[in-house]
Structures are given as C-alpha cells and as structure tokens.
Amino acid sequence: MSLILWLNQISMKDIPLVGGKNASLGEMIRNISSKGINIPDGFAVTADAYKYFINVNNLNEPIKKILSDLDKSNVEELKKRGKKIRNLILSGKMPEDLQNAIIEAYSEMEKKYGKNVDVAVRSSATAEDLPDASFAGQQETYLNIQGAQNVIQAVKKCFASLFTDRAISYRIDKGFNHFSVYLSAAVQKMIRSDKASAGVIFTIDTETGFKDVVYITGSWGLGEYVVKGVVNPDEFYVFKPTLKEGYRAIISKKLGAKQQRLIYSDDPSKPTRGVKTSSEERQKFILNDDEILTLAKWAVMIENHYGKPMDIEWAKDGDGVTTGSGELFIVQARPETVHSLKRQNYYEIYELKSSANVLCTGLAVGSKIGQGNACLIRNPSEINLFKPGQVLVTDMTDPDWEPIMKIASAIVTNRGGRTCHAAIVSRELGIPCIVGAGNATEIIKPEQEITVDCSKGEEGYVLDGLIPFEVKKIDLTTLPETKTKIMMNVGIPEQSFSQGQIPNDGVGLARIEFIISSHIGVHPLALIEYLKLKEQSQHDHKIAKIVKEIDLKTPMYEHKPDFYVDKLAQGTAMIGAAFYPNDVIVRFSDFKTNEYANLIGGILYEPVESNPMLGWRGASRYYDPKFEPAFALECIAIKKVRDEMGLKNVKVMVPFCRTVEEGKKVIEVMEKYGLKQGHDGLDIYVMCEIPSNVILAEEFAKIFDGFSIGSNDLTQLTLGLDRDSALVSHIYNERNKAIKRLVKHVIEVAKKYGKKIGICGQAPSDFPEFAEFLVECGINSISLSPDTVLKTRLLVAEKEKELGD
C-alpha cells in the first residue's frame, strides 16, 4: 500500500481507477466516509498505468543507464541526470488507450461541474514492502489544471516527478531500488480555497512527538504556501483525549502573519499567482472554533482508521461549486514518519555552556543545538557552493535543496511556519532548524561562525560564534518506581509537551506568571477598564499610549477582558494537557506590585511599596475590591480549562495566604466566579510559605485540600532576611534547623488530617540531602525543576529502599 494515502481510500463511492487496479493505494478502503469526512471528487491514474507508460515508451533501460554510476553527493551531476530522466519521460507518448481513459474520466467530472472543470493533479508514490518509508513531498502537485489535454500533460509531469533530484537522492540514501517505486496520480476537483483557506494537520506534535494533540496550521488561499513555507500560518492545538469525550478542547490558538495568499491566475501558462493579504486578513484567524474542532475530529478518525499518526492536508471551499461555500475538505493524508517511527529509550537534553550575543530569533524546530560556518543561499543555482557541516541560511528552502540539507549542521530561514518544507525535512533529518527568522539573510554574514540553539522551547536563537554545548542522555529503561510522587515545576507552556515526556507524576507547581507577562503582557484591570481608558485617552497622552499598546495586542477582541481569559486559559491548558491525566496544580498569580506595574497599564493600578515582597501579593489581592475583578478573570480562565476543555486534572493553589480568615475569603470569591471546592474533583491547595501556615497548620488543614511547601519564602520569612540581598545571602539556607523543624511539623499535621502535602520550593532540586530528609518525613510529593527530576527519582528510590518503604 502507498505511504501517501489519498483520502480517496476512505470514500464510500467508487473512485474511478484509470489504467488498472493498482492506484498506488493498494486495495482501496471505502468504509468511513459515512462519519462525515468531506473529500473531493475525482479519479486515480494508477501505478499500473505508470508502469504501462514506461514500458510502452521503452524507458526502463535508458533510465537505468543514466543512473548507473551516479554519485549523488555531486549536486551538479545529480541535477543534470535528474533533468535528463524527467525530459525522457515528458517526451514519451501517452498510450492512446490510457489517454482515452483519462479523457473519459475527466469528461464525467465535466458533466457534474461544467466544461474544463478545474482539478488538482497530485502525485502519489508507491513501493512494495516499505512500510516505514515516506515519499511525502518528493513528487509534484499541479493546481488549477483545466481541460483534458492539460490533465494528461500534468499526469505525465507527475510521472516525471518520480525522478526529481530529491527523490533520487532519498531512494539512494534509503537503499531503495529506483524501479521498485512507482507513481500514480490522483485527479481531484479543486477546492476553491484560494477564496478561503487551506493548510496542514498533524495528529502528533511535530516538535516533541507528543501524541495527544491534533496540530492544525493554515493560511488564506491555496495550501501550497503553507507547505512551502512562504507564509507564517495560524496555528491551533486540540487535545485528543477530551475532544473524544465531547469537550471543545482547543488548547491553543496562535495568529500567524499570513503575509500572502496563493490564488487562481488568468494566465493559462501559470495557473496560480501570489497576492498580498490585507491587514484585516492578517489580524483574523482563518478558522472559527467549530471549524477547528471539525478538522480535529476528522483527523482523529483518519488516525484511528490507519492506526498511526498522520500528516493531512485540508482545504476550505470559498466558492460553493463543490457542495456549499464554507465547506471543509480533506484532500490528502499520509503517515507521519519522524516521531511516530522513533523508538528511543533515552531522553536527550542539549544545553549551552555559556551565553552569547543573539543575532536573530525565530520558531525553533526540534530541541537540538547545531553550529558551523554560515552559507547564504539565495537561489537554487548557488546550492553547489554548499559544503558539509555548514549552516544553511536562506529565505526559504526549495524541495530540490534536500541533498544539501542532508549535509547541513543546521538550517535558518527567513520565512515559514512549523509545517513548512524546511521544518518537515529538518525534523526527518534530525537537525536543528529555525524558521520564520525574518531578516536572517541580512544579519548573518557569509562564512560567519554561528550557533543555532533550539533547546529552549518554542523560540530558537541564532547566536554569534561557536558556543560550547553538551548533550545529556538519560536512560529511561532503568528508572525505578517510587512511593513518593516525583512531580515537576513548570511555567512555560511551549516547553510543557517536551517536559511532560520526562517520567513524572504530574505538576506540583504550574506558575502562570510567565503566561501573564509574555502571552498577555497587559495588566488585567487595564483590560477591564479599557473603555474608560479609551475615553480618558482623548486628553491624556500617557493613557493614549497605553490604549494604543492594548489595541496592538488585542486586535481580534472587542471585549478586552476576553483576551486575558483566552490567553491564560490556553497557556494553562497546554500544561494541563502535557501532563494529563496526572494532577497539574496551578498556582494563582503571585506577582508583587512592582512586577504588576511592569505590565502595560500597570502603573495606573499598582501602588508603590517600599518592600513589595511583603506587601500586596497573593491571597490578599484576591478578595480586595480593588483587585477582585482581575482575580475573577483567573477563575473564569481556570473554569474554562476544566469545564470547556475537559482538563479536570487541573487543580488550583492559593499563594501567600497569611491567615485562615484570608483563606476562607478566597474560597468564597472563587465559588462566586464558578470554582467551587470539591465540584468535579476540584481540589484547592494552599502554599505553606509563611510561618503562620505552619503554626496554624491544623486550622488551614480544615479549609484546604492540601499543602505545598514553598521553601524559598518560608526560609526568607523564618530567618528574617531578603533572599534577593547579596549582603545576607550567606545566611539564606533552606537546610537550616529552624526550616527543617517547620517542614517536619507541617508534614506531620497534614498526615494527621489526611491532607496531601508536597513541596515545590527549590531546596530539593538543589540539595539531594534535603530531598532525602523530605522522604524520611513521609512527604507525599516532591516537585522539582525539570532538569533534576530524573536524578532525584533515583535518589528517592534509594532512600525509600533504605527506609524499607
């Protein structure tokens, strides 16, 4: 069966097969379209037809001769011989009976859609007994083909594309016989996405291999610009487990620049052309939530049908000729062959050993680090200049550049998103890549020594110089089980899919401050009072500047507080999904006044305090009438994560709760905004980070479901020092006897009342002996920074064994 699986396979109707039974699709499967997946009408010119064409024109021997002594590392020679083979095929004559069959099949489409119906002619390579090979992107697709003779010519071009330079090189690398691979062409009614949108879906996260999400990208116009990386597309993540339970599980939505769109052309020699998008189009998502969920459900059906992660192309009809304007279609599907084929028994961590000057940034592909001399390639005629081990720096990659991409140490492109050609190829090759870097080709100089760092999550960095780095490999097969739960402290949603794959028991501390500062960047009260500020901006330049900054961040939101809720909910949901179904304990915001003041509009609402560390922070804000409306947005966001997205594993935690009375007030306010303690398994924890939390532990235990020890603040407040002051830093020590006595006591109280108790402070991450002390005390869980999780698990297992647990 072909590993490019056109969705003709899953149609109930009989797709006409032109030229024999073998449509490169093996036995056609037509048993799930009743579930509502839309696919284009069309017919398949089979692989048998391809073989028939090659045999009639006696092309096997000439092709063998051309390839007989090819050195594929010689890029110029590869290019020359590939072109010679393609010309041989294109000059061949289409057998009359095959030609007539194509004309007849096309005529049937004309009866339904009109004279010279527009079609896409898509190549589909097939090979026998090669279940783990992907021929994706190596052959050509031709869009907006009209007229029977043009269809015949496009089919011949598809046949010829079996011998693109990249396809020849790929087969040699994989050790495949060039003559055991065949080509078929799927002829499909064009979906007029040039008047709407199109894109790509993966049923797995393309960067981390996290299998529980559907990742959808897309842009305005025909989908080729998304695949080739011409545009930076919109991106959406949908969480599969709760989607299957009926929840609206869209856990992330990111707006892409979508600078151009590919549309139909009036020039018959050039069926498509690119045009610039309007500012309105750039500031609008290409799909609404219902459409995102429909595509995600279809993607899950397709994945379930084939039993493996899939790479799918979709299109939205903006014309209405096919069925109706706005209808969605699946136009292509094939297995994902990068992460789905990995069978690693170790976790690999790349880490820079020193800092460096950042030249430019973009979207990180993968999590590795690569370096070398930069080679700037501006057009295909220059690819012969590329040398092994260099960093390829270009505007965007062309599929025919794959032979040099294979010998690159890293890749940097100005344009493209996570599903563009450069990103897909670099993943398959296992090399670091940064796409959408903007002006990399202007900043980076030829032969300049650079380091490409993709190890820090979503954003990738191009650094000046060859910066030392190391690779840590951690064996996952030898990790023991522990009675003490080993959890994680996380806060950056973009890193959570990767961190969630480190063996763990959940998240003991999910900080939302990064989401608020980086994803939102606006003070919640400034969003709530936006209309008031807008009115004041007419006569206040300072406020006018704030309003303008808010407008730039929230172009799609008429009701500005919704921006805060959506971004906070999505960031939290990414973390909740990454560790599902394990508990993810989300700490409500614990910014100090000086930190809140740094947000857009913050200076309007935050008082100046001489010691913000001991001032208006944590629980004291939540019930205060001046801040309660802002805290309400946090509650609404968490409620959305749990009730709308279905992530019931997300629990909450109240920080810096000075008194039991404060705790009761906060719980009342939470219930007022939809977070009722105990409802649907909602646990409410309290940070134990103030001596009063320990001294009154029995009273706190009566109102909260558990404790999480914050050793950082507990040490500071017990020893009476400012942990940020270098003058007294030598006194700051979580291993001080006073701290250990407090920790031991609160653990004993929690166990007495049957309450869960863990620790999320830095101490067990930094000091192995402190982790051992916690195990001796019988703590339920230890939450650690991700880089210390595995080594601490080994330490805890050894200590538990020693104690006889």
Coordinates of C-alpha atoms in Angstrom, one line a residue, residues 45-595:
V45 CA -4.4 7.3 -12.7
T46 CA -2.9 4.1 -11.3
A47 CA 0.6 2.9 -10.7
D48 CA -0.2 0.2 -13.2
A49 CA -0.8 3.0 -15.7
Y50 CA 2.6 4.5 -14.9
K51 CA 4.3 1.1 -15.5
Y52 CA 2.4 0.7 -18.7
F53 CA 3.5 4.2 -19.9
I54 CA 7.2 3.5 -19.0
N55 CA 7.1 0.1 -20.8
V56 CA 5.3 1.3 -24.0
N57 CA 8.0 4.1 -24.3
N58 CA 10.8 1.6 -23.6
L59 CA 12.2 3.9 -20.9
N60 CA 13.5 1.5 -18.3
E61 CA 16.9 0.8 -19.8
P62 CA 17.7 4.4 -20.7
I63 CA 16.8 5.5 -17.1
K64 CA 19.0 2.7 -15.7
K65 CA 21.9 3.8 -17.9
I66 CA 21.6 7.4 -16.7
L67 CA 21.6 6.4 -13.1
S68 CA 24.2 3.6 -13.3
D69 CA 27.2 5.4 -12.0
L70 CA 25.6 8.4 -10.3
D71 CA 27.5 10.0 -7.4
K72 CA 24.5 11.6 -5.6
S73 CA 26.9 13.7 -3.4
N74 CA 27.8 15.6 -6.6
V75 CA 24.9 18.0 -6.5
E76 CA 25.5 19.3 -10.1
E77 CA 25.7 15.8 -11.5
L78 CA 22.5 14.8 -9.6
K79 CA 20.7 17.9 -11.0
K80 CA 21.9 17.2 -14.6
R81 CA 20.9 13.5 -14.6
G82 CA 17.6 14.0 -12.9
K83 CA 16.6 16.6 -15.5
K84 CA 17.7 14.2 -18.3
I85 CA 15.4 11.5 -17.0
R86 CA 12.5 13.8 -16.5
N87 CA 12.8 15.1 -20.0
L88 CA 12.8 11.5 -21.3
I89 CA 9.5 10.8 -19.6
L90 CA 8.0 14.1 -20.6
S91 CA 8.9 13.4 -24.3
G92 CA 7.3 10.0 -24.1
K93 CA 3.9 9.5 -25.7
M94 CA 0.8 8.7 -23.6
P95 CA -0.6 5.4 -24.9
E96 CA -3.8 6.0 -26.8
D97 CA -6.0 3.7 -24.7
L98 CA -4.6 5.3 -21.5
Q99 CA -5.1 8.8 -22.9
N100 CA -8.7 8.0 -23.8
A101 CA -9.4 6.6 -20.4
I102 CA -8.2 9.8 -18.7
I103 CA -10.3 11.9 -21.1
E104 CA -13.4 9.8 -20.4
A105 CA -12.9 10.0 -16.6
Y106 CA -12.3 13.8 -16.9
S107 CA -15.5 14.1 -19.1
E108 CA -17.5 12.5 -16.3
M109 CA -16.3 15.3 -14.0
E110 CA -17.2 17.9 -16.6
K111 CA -20.8 16.6 -16.7
K112 CA -21.1 17.4 -12.9
Y113 CA -19.0 20.6 -12.7
G114 CA -19.0 22.1 -16.2
K115 CA -16.7 22.4 -19.1
N116 CA -13.0 22.5 -18.3
V117 CA -13.5 21.8 -14.7
D118 CA -10.6 22.8 -12.5
V119 CA -8.7 20.0 -10.9
A120 CA -5.6 19.3 -8.8
V121 CA -3.3 16.6 -10.1
R122 CA -1.4 15.1 -7.2
S123 CA 1.5 12.6 -7.3
S124 CA 1.4 9.5 -5.1
A125 CA 4.5 7.3 -5.0
T126 CA 4.1 3.7 -4.0
A127 CA 6.6 1.0 -3.2
E128 CA 6.3 -2.7 -2.2
D129 CA 7.2 -3.9 1.3
L130 CA 8.4 -0.5 2.5
P131 CA 6.1 0.2 5.4
D132 CA 8.3 2.8 7.2
A133 CA 9.3 4.9 4.1
S134 CA 7.8 8.3 3.4
F135 CA 7.7 9.6 -0.1
A136 CA 6.0 12.8 1.0
G137 CA 6.9 16.0 -0.8
Q138 CA 9.3 14.3 -3.2
Q139 CA 6.9 14.4 -6.1
E140 CA 5.0 17.2 -7.6
T141 CA 1.4 18.5 -7.4
Y142 CA -0.2 20.7 -10.1
L143 CA -3.1 23.0 -9.2
N144 CA -5.9 24.6 -11.2
I145 CA -5.5 22.3 -14.2
Q146 CA -8.3 22.8 -16.8
G147 CA -9.0 20.8 -19.9
A148 CA -8.5 17.1 -20.7
Q149 CA -5.2 17.7 -22.6
N150 CA -3.8 19.7 -19.8
V151 CA -4.7 17.0 -17.3
I152 CA -2.9 14.4 -19.5
Q153 CA 0.2 16.6 -19.6
A154 CA 0.0 17.1 -15.8
V155 CA -0.2 13.4 -15.3
K156 CA 3.0 13.0 -17.4
K157 CA 4.6 15.6 -15.2
C158 CA 3.7 13.6 -12.2
F159 CA 5.2 10.5 -13.7
A160 CA 8.4 12.5 -14.4
S161 CA 8.5 13.8 -10.8
L162 CA 9.3 10.3 -9.6
F163 CA 12.8 11.4 -10.6
T164 CA 13.1 14.8 -9.0
D165 CA 16.6 15.3 -7.7
R166 CA 15.4 15.0 -4.1
A167 CA 13.5 11.7 -4.8
I168 CA 16.6 10.1 -6.5
S169 CA 18.8 11.2 -3.5
Y170 CA 16.2 9.9 -1.0
R171 CA 16.0 6.5 -2.6
I172 CA 19.7 6.1 -2.7
D173 CA 20.0 7.2 1.0
K174 CA 17.4 4.6 2.0
G175 CA 18.8 1.9 -0.3
F176 CA 15.6 1.6 -2.3
N177 CA 15.6 0.3 -5.9
H178 CA 14.6 3.0 -8.2
F179 CA 12.5 0.5 -10.2
S180 CA 10.5 -0.9 -7.3
V181 CA 8.9 2.5 -6.7
Y182 CA 6.0 3.6 -8.9
L183 CA 3.9 6.6 -9.4
S184 CA 0.2 7.2 -9.6
A185 CA -1.7 10.5 -9.9
A186 CA -4.9 11.5 -8.1
V187 CA -7.0 13.9 -10.1
Q188 CA -9.3 15.8 -7.7
K189 CA -11.9 18.5 -8.1
M190 CA -10.2 21.7 -6.9
I191 CA -11.5 23.0 -3.6
R192 CA -11.6 26.8 -4.1
S193 CA -9.5 27.6 -1.0
D194 CA -8.0 30.4 -3.0
K195 CA -11.2 32.2 -1.9
A196 CA -11.0 30.8 1.6
S197 CA -8.2 29.0 3.4
A198 CA -6.2 25.8 3.5
G199 CA -3.4 24.1 5.4
V200 CA -1.8 21.1 7.1
I201 CA -2.8 18.9 10.1
F202 CA -0.6 16.6 12.1
T203 CA -2.1 14.2 14.6
I204 CA 1.0 14.5 16.7
D205 CA 3.0 17.5 17.9
T206 CA 5.7 18.0 15.2
E207 CA 8.4 19.2 17.6
T208 CA 8.2 16.9 20.6
G209 CA 6.3 13.8 19.3
F210 CA 3.6 14.4 21.9
K211 CA 0.8 12.1 20.6
D212 CA -2.2 13.5 22.4
V213 CA -2.8 16.6 20.3
V214 CA -4.0 17.5 16.8
Y215 CA -1.9 20.3 15.4
I216 CA -3.6 22.4 12.7
T217 CA -1.9 25.1 10.6
G218 CA -3.3 27.1 7.8
S219 CA -3.4 30.4 5.9
W220 CA -5.5 32.2 3.4
G221 CA -5.6 30.9 -0.2
L222 CA -4.3 27.6 -1.6
G223 CA -2.4 25.4 0.7
E224 CA 0.9 25.4 -1.2
Y225 CA 2.2 28.5 0.5
V226 CA 1.8 26.8 3.9
V227 CA 3.6 23.6 2.7
K228 CA 6.4 25.5 1.0
G229 CA 6.9 27.9 3.9
V230 CA 6.1 31.1 2.0
V231 CA 3.8 32.3 4.8
N232 CA 3.8 32.1 8.6
P233 CA 0.4 30.4 9.2
D234 CA -2.1 30.4 12.0
E235 CA -1.6 27.5 14.5
F236 CA -4.1 25.6 16.6
Y237 CA -3.7 22.7 19.1
V238 CA -6.7 20.4 20.0
F239 CA -6.3 17.9 22.9
K240 CA -7.4 14.5 21.7
P241 CA -8.4 12.7 24.9
T242 CA -11.0 15.3 26.0
L243 CA -12.1 16.0 22.4
K244 CA -13.1 12.4 22.2
E245 CA -15.2 12.9 25.3
G246 CA -17.1 15.8 23.6
Y247 CA -15.3 18.8 25.1
R248 CA -14.3 21.8 23.0
A249 CA -10.7 21.0 23.6
I250 CA -8.9 23.8 21.7
I251 CA -6.0 24.4 24.0
S252 CA -4.0 26.9 21.9
K253 CA -4.6 29.4 19.1
K254 CA -1.8 31.5 17.6
L255 CA -2.2 34.1 14.9
G256 CA 0.2 33.9 12.0
A257 CA 1.4 36.8 9.8
K258 CA -0.2 35.2 6.7
Q259 CA 1.6 37.8 4.5
Q260 CA 0.5 36.4 1.1
R261 CA -2.2 34.1 -0.4
L262 CA -2.0 31.9 -3.4
I263 CA -4.9 32.3 -5.8
Y264 CA -6.0 31.3 -9.3
S265 CA -4.4 33.1 -12.2
D266 CA -5.9 34.1 -15.5
D267 CA -2.7 33.1 -17.3
P268 CA -3.1 29.6 -18.7
S269 CA 0.7 29.1 -18.6
K270 CA 0.8 30.0 -14.9
P271 CA -2.4 28.6 -13.2
T272 CA -1.7 30.3 -9.8
R273 CA -0.2 33.5 -8.6
G274 CA 0.5 35.1 -5.2
V275 CA -1.0 38.3 -3.9
K276 CA -0.6 40.2 -0.6
T277 CA -3.1 39.8 2.1
S278 CA -4.9 42.8 3.7
S279 CA -4.2 44.0 7.2
E280 CA -7.7 42.8 8.2
E281 CA -6.9 39.2 6.9
R282 CA -3.7 39.2 8.8
Q283 CA -5.4 40.1 12.1
K284 CA -8.1 37.4 11.7
F285 CA -8.0 33.7 12.3
I286 CA -8.6 31.6 9.2
L287 CA -11.0 29.2 11.0
N288 CA -13.6 29.6 13.7
D289 CA -13.7 27.3 16.7
D290 CA -16.4 25.0 15.2
E291 CA -14.2 24.5 12.1
I292 CA -11.1 23.8 14.1
L293 CA -13.0 21.2 16.1
T294 CA -14.4 19.6 12.9
L295 CA -11.0 19.3 11.3
A296 CA -9.6 17.8 14.6
K297 CA -12.4 15.2 14.8
W298 CA -11.8 14.2 11.2
A299 CA -8.0 14.0 11.8
V300 CA -8.6 11.7 14.8
M301 CA -11.0 9.5 12.7
I302 CA -8.3 9.2 10.0
E303 CA -5.6 8.4 12.5
N304 CA -7.8 5.7 14.1
H305 CA -8.6 4.3 10.7
Y306 CA -4.9 3.9 9.7
G307 CA -3.7 3.1 13.2
K308 CA -0.8 5.6 13.1
P309 CA -0.1 9.4 13.4
M310 CA -1.0 11.2 10.2
D311 CA 0.1 14.1 8.1
I312 CA -3.0 15.6 6.5
E313 CA -3.8 18.4 4.1
W314 CA -7.2 20.3 4.3
A315 CA -8.9 23.0 2.3
K316 CA -12.0 25.2 2.8
D317 CA -14.3 25.9 -0.2
G318 CA -14.8 29.6 -0.7
D319 CA -16.8 29.2 -3.9
G320 CA -19.7 26.8 -3.2
V321 CA -19.4 24.9 -6.5
T322 CA -18.4 21.7 -4.8
T323 CA -21.1 21.4 -2.1
G324 CA -21.5 24.8 -0.5
S325 CA -19.4 27.8 0.4
G326 CA -17.5 27.3 3.6
E327 CA -17.4 23.5 3.4
L328 CA -14.2 21.9 4.7
F329 CA -12.5 19.1 2.8
I330 CA -9.6 16.7 3.5
V331 CA -7.6 16.5 0.3
Q332 CA -4.6 14.3 1.3
A333 CA -3.3 12.1 4.1
R334 CA -0.2 10.1 4.7
P335 CA 1.6 8.7 7.8
E336 CA 3.8 11.0 9.8
T337 CA 7.2 9.3 9.7
V338 CA 9.5 11.3 12.0
H339 CA 8.3 11.0 15.6
S340 CA 6.0 8.0 15.0
L341 CA 8.9 5.8 14.0
K342 CA 11.1 6.8 16.9
R343 CA 11.8 4.1 19.4
Q344 CA 14.1 5.9 21.8
N345 CA 14.8 4.5 25.3
Y346 CA 16.6 7.7 26.5
Y347 CA 15.8 11.3 27.0
E348 CA 18.2 13.8 25.3
I349 CA 18.9 17.2 26.7
Y350 CA 21.0 19.8 24.8
E351 CA 22.5 22.5 26.9
L352 CA 24.6 25.6 26.1
K353 CA 27.7 26.0 28.4
S354 CA 27.9 29.8 28.1
S355 CA 25.9 32.8 26.9
A356 CA 26.4 34.7 23.6
N357 CA 25.2 37.6 21.5
V358 CA 21.8 36.8 19.9
L359 CA 21.8 37.7 16.1
C360 CA 18.2 36.8 15.4
T361 CA 15.3 34.6 16.5
G362 CA 12.5 32.5 15.0
L363 CA 10.4 29.4 15.6
A364 CA 12.5 26.5 16.9
V365 CA 12.2 23.2 15.1
G366 CA 13.3 20.3 17.3
S367 CA 15.3 20.7 20.5
K368 CA 18.9 20.4 19.4
I369 CA 21.8 22.7 19.0
G370 CA 23.9 22.9 15.8
Q371 CA 26.8 25.1 14.7
G372 CA 29.2 25.9 11.9
N373 CA 30.0 28.5 9.2
A374 CA 27.0 30.2 7.6
C375 CA 26.4 29.5 4.0
L376 CA 23.9 32.0 2.5
I377 CA 22.0 30.6 -0.4
R378 CA 19.7 32.9 -2.3
N379 CA 18.6 30.8 -5.2
P380 CA 18.9 27.2 -6.4
S381 CA 21.8 28.0 -8.8
E382 CA 24.0 28.5 -5.7
I383 CA 23.4 25.2 -4.0
N384 CA 26.6 23.7 -5.4
L385 CA 28.5 26.1 -3.2
F386 CA 27.3 24.5 0.0
K387 CA 29.8 22.4 2.0
P388 CA 29.1 19.6 4.5
G389 CA 28.8 20.9 8.1
Q390 CA 27.8 24.4 7.2
V391 CA 24.7 26.1 8.5
L392 CA 22.2 26.7 5.6
V393 CA 20.9 30.3 5.8
T394 CA 18.2 31.2 3.2
D395 CA 14.9 32.9 2.6
M396 CA 13.0 29.6 2.3
T397 CA 14.1 26.2 1.2
D398 CA 13.1 24.6 -2.1
P399 CA 12.3 20.8 -2.2
D400 CA 15.2 20.3 -4.6
W401 CA 17.6 21.5 -2.0
E402 CA 17.2 18.4 0.1
P403 CA 20.5 16.9 -1.0
I404 CA 22.4 19.8 0.7
M405 CA 20.0 20.0 3.6
K406 CA 21.1 16.4 4.5
I407 CA 24.7 17.6 5.0
A408 CA 23.9 20.8 6.9
S409 CA 24.6 21.1 10.6
A410 CA 21.6 23.4 11.0
I411 CA 19.1 25.4 8.9
V412 CA 17.9 29.0 9.3
T413 CA 15.1 30.5 7.1
N414 CA 13.6 34.0 6.9
R415 CA 10.1 32.7 6.2
G416 CA 8.0 29.6 7.1
G417 CA 6.0 28.0 9.9
R418 CA 6.2 24.7 11.7
T419 CA 4.7 22.7 8.9
C420 CA 6.7 24.3 6.0
H421 CA 9.2 22.3 3.9
A422 CA 12.3 23.3 5.8
A423 CA 10.7 22.3 9.1
I424 CA 9.5 18.9 7.9
V425 CA 12.8 18.0 6.3
S426 CA 14.9 19.1 9.2
R427 CA 12.8 17.0 11.6
E428 CA 13.2 14.0 9.4
L429 CA 17.0 14.6 9.2
G430 CA 17.2 15.3 12.9
I431 CA 19.0 18.6 12.6
P432 CA 18.1 21.9 14.4
C433 CA 16.2 24.4 12.3
I434 CA 14.9 27.9 12.9
V435 CA 12.1 29.1 10.5
G436 CA 10.4 32.5 10.3
A437 CA 13.6 34.3 11.4
G438 CA 12.6 37.4 9.4
N439 CA 15.8 39.0 8.2
A440 CA 18.4 36.3 9.0
T441 CA 19.9 36.6 5.5
E442 CA 20.6 40.3 6.1
I443 CA 22.0 39.9 9.7
I444 CA 24.2 36.8 9.2
K445 CA 27.3 37.2 7.0
P446 CA 28.7 34.6 4.7
E447 CA 31.1 32.2 6.4
Q448 CA 30.3 33.7 9.8
E449 CA 30.6 31.2 12.7
I450 CA 27.1 30.8 14.3
T451 CA 25.3 28.5 16.7
V452 CA 21.7 27.6 16.2
D453 CA 20.0 26.9 19.5
C454 CA 16.6 25.2 19.5
S455 CA 16.9 23.8 23.1
K456 CA 14.9 26.4 24.9
G457 CA 11.4 25.7 23.7
E458 CA 9.3 27.5 21.1
E459 CA 11.7 30.3 20.3
G460 CA 15.0 29.5 18.6
Y461 CA 18.1 31.6 18.7
V462 CA 20.9 32.2 16.2
L463 CA 24.0 33.1 18.3
D464 CA 27.2 34.7 17.2
G465 CA 30.2 32.3 17.4
L466 CA 30.6 28.6 18.1
I467 CA 29.3 28.4 21.6
P468 CA 30.2 25.3 23.6
F469 CA 27.4 22.9 24.4
E470 CA 26.8 19.4 25.8
V471 CA 24.3 16.7 25.2
K472 CA 23.0 14.7 28.2
K473 CA 21.4 11.3 27.5
I474 CA 19.3 9.8 30.3
D475 CA 18.4 6.2 30.2
L476 CA 14.7 5.8 30.7
T477 CA 14.7 2.0 30.9
T478 CA 16.3 1.9 34.4
L479 CA 14.1 4.4 36.2
P480 CA 12.6 2.9 39.4
E481 CA 9.1 3.4 40.8
T482 CA 8.8 5.5 44.0
K483 CA 6.2 5.7 46.7
T484 CA 6.9 9.5 46.9
K485 CA 5.4 11.2 43.9
I486 CA 8.0 12.9 41.8
M487 CA 6.4 16.0 40.2
M488 CA 7.6 19.0 38.3
N489 CA 7.6 22.8 38.5
V490 CA 6.7 24.3 35.1
G491 CA 5.6 27.6 33.8
I492 CA 6.3 27.9 30.1
P493 CA 3.5 26.3 28.0
E494 CA 5.7 25.9 24.9
Q495 CA 8.1 23.7 26.9
S496 CA 5.5 21.5 28.5
F497 CA 4.9 19.0 25.7
S498 CA 8.6 18.1 25.9
Q499 CA 8.8 18.2 29.7
G500 CA 5.7 16.1 30.1
Q501 CA 7.6 13.2 28.4
I502 CA 10.1 13.0 31.2
P503 CA 8.8 10.3 33.5
N504 CA 6.8 12.2 36.2
D505 CA 3.8 12.1 38.5
G506 CA 2.3 15.4 37.4
V507 CA 2.9 19.1 38.1
G508 CA 3.3 20.3 41.7
L509 CA 3.6 23.9 40.7
A510 CA 2.4 25.4 37.5
R511 CA 3.3 29.1 37.5
I512 CA 1.0 31.4 35.5
E513 CA 3.2 34.5 35.8
F514 CA 5.1 33.7 32.5
I515 CA 1.8 33.4 30.7
I516 CA 0.6 36.7 32.1
S517 CA 3.9 38.6 31.4
S518 CA 4.7 37.0 28.0
H519 CA 1.5 35.8 26.4
I520 CA -0.7 38.6 27.7
G521 CA 1.6 41.5 28.8
V522 CA -1.3 43.8 29.9
H523 CA -2.5 44.5 33.4
P524 CA -5.9 42.8 33.8
L525 CA -7.5 45.9 35.3
A526 CA -6.4 47.9 32.2
L527 CA -8.3 45.4 30.0
I528 CA -11.3 45.5 32.3
E529 CA -11.4 49.3 32.2
Y530 CA -10.4 49.6 28.6
L531 CA -13.5 51.7 27.5
K532 CA -12.9 54.1 30.4
L533 CA -9.2 54.4 29.5
K534 CA -10.1 55.0 25.8
E535 CA -12.3 57.9 26.8
Q536 CA -9.6 59.4 29.0
S537 CA -7.0 58.9 26.2
Q538 CA -8.6 61.8 24.4
H539 CA -6.9 64.3 26.8
D540 CA -4.1 62.2 28.3
H541 CA -1.1 61.3 26.2
K542 CA 0.2 58.8 28.7
I543 CA -3.1 56.9 28.7
A544 CA -3.4 57.2 24.9
K545 CA -0.1 55.4 24.6
I546 CA -1.4 52.6 26.9
V547 CA -4.6 52.3 24.9
K548 CA -2.6 52.0 21.6
E549 CA -0.5 49.2 23.1
I550 CA -3.6 47.4 24.2
D551 CA -5.1 47.7 20.7
L552 CA -1.9 46.3 19.1
K553 CA -2.1 43.2 21.3
T554 CA -5.8 42.6 21.1
P555 CA -7.0 43.4 17.5
M556 CA -9.5 40.5 17.5
Y557 CA -11.1 41.2 20.8
E558 CA -13.9 43.8 21.1
H559 CA -14.4 42.8 24.8
K560 CA -10.8 43.2 26.0
P561 CA -11.0 41.0 29.2
D562 CA -11.8 38.0 26.9
F563 CA -8.2 38.4 25.6
Y564 CA -6.9 37.9 29.2
V565 CA -9.2 34.9 29.8
D566 CA -8.4 33.2 26.5
K567 CA -4.6 33.6 26.7
L568 CA -4.5 32.5 30.3
A569 CA -6.8 29.5 29.7
Q570 CA -4.8 28.4 26.6
G571 CA -1.4 28.7 28.3
T572 CA -2.7 26.7 31.3
A573 CA -4.4 24.1 29.1
M574 CA -1.2 23.4 27.3
I575 CA 0.4 22.5 30.6
G576 CA -2.6 20.6 31.8
A577 CA -2.7 18.6 28.5
A578 CA 1.0 17.8 28.5
F579 CA 0.8 16.0 31.9
Y580 CA -2.8 14.6 31.6
P581 CA -4.2 12.7 33.4
N582 CA -1.8 13.4 36.3
D583 CA -2.6 16.3 38.6
V584 CA -1.5 19.8 37.5
I585 CA -1.6 22.2 40.4
V586 CA -1.9 25.7 39.1
R587 CA -0.8 28.5 41.5
F588 CA -2.9 31.7 41.1
S589 CA -0.9 34.8 40.2
D590 CA 1.7 35.8 42.8
F591 CA 3.1 39.0 41.2
K592 CA 4.3 41.7 43.6
T593 CA 3.2 45.3 43.0
N594 CA 6.5 46.2 41.2
E595 CA 6.0 43.2 38.9

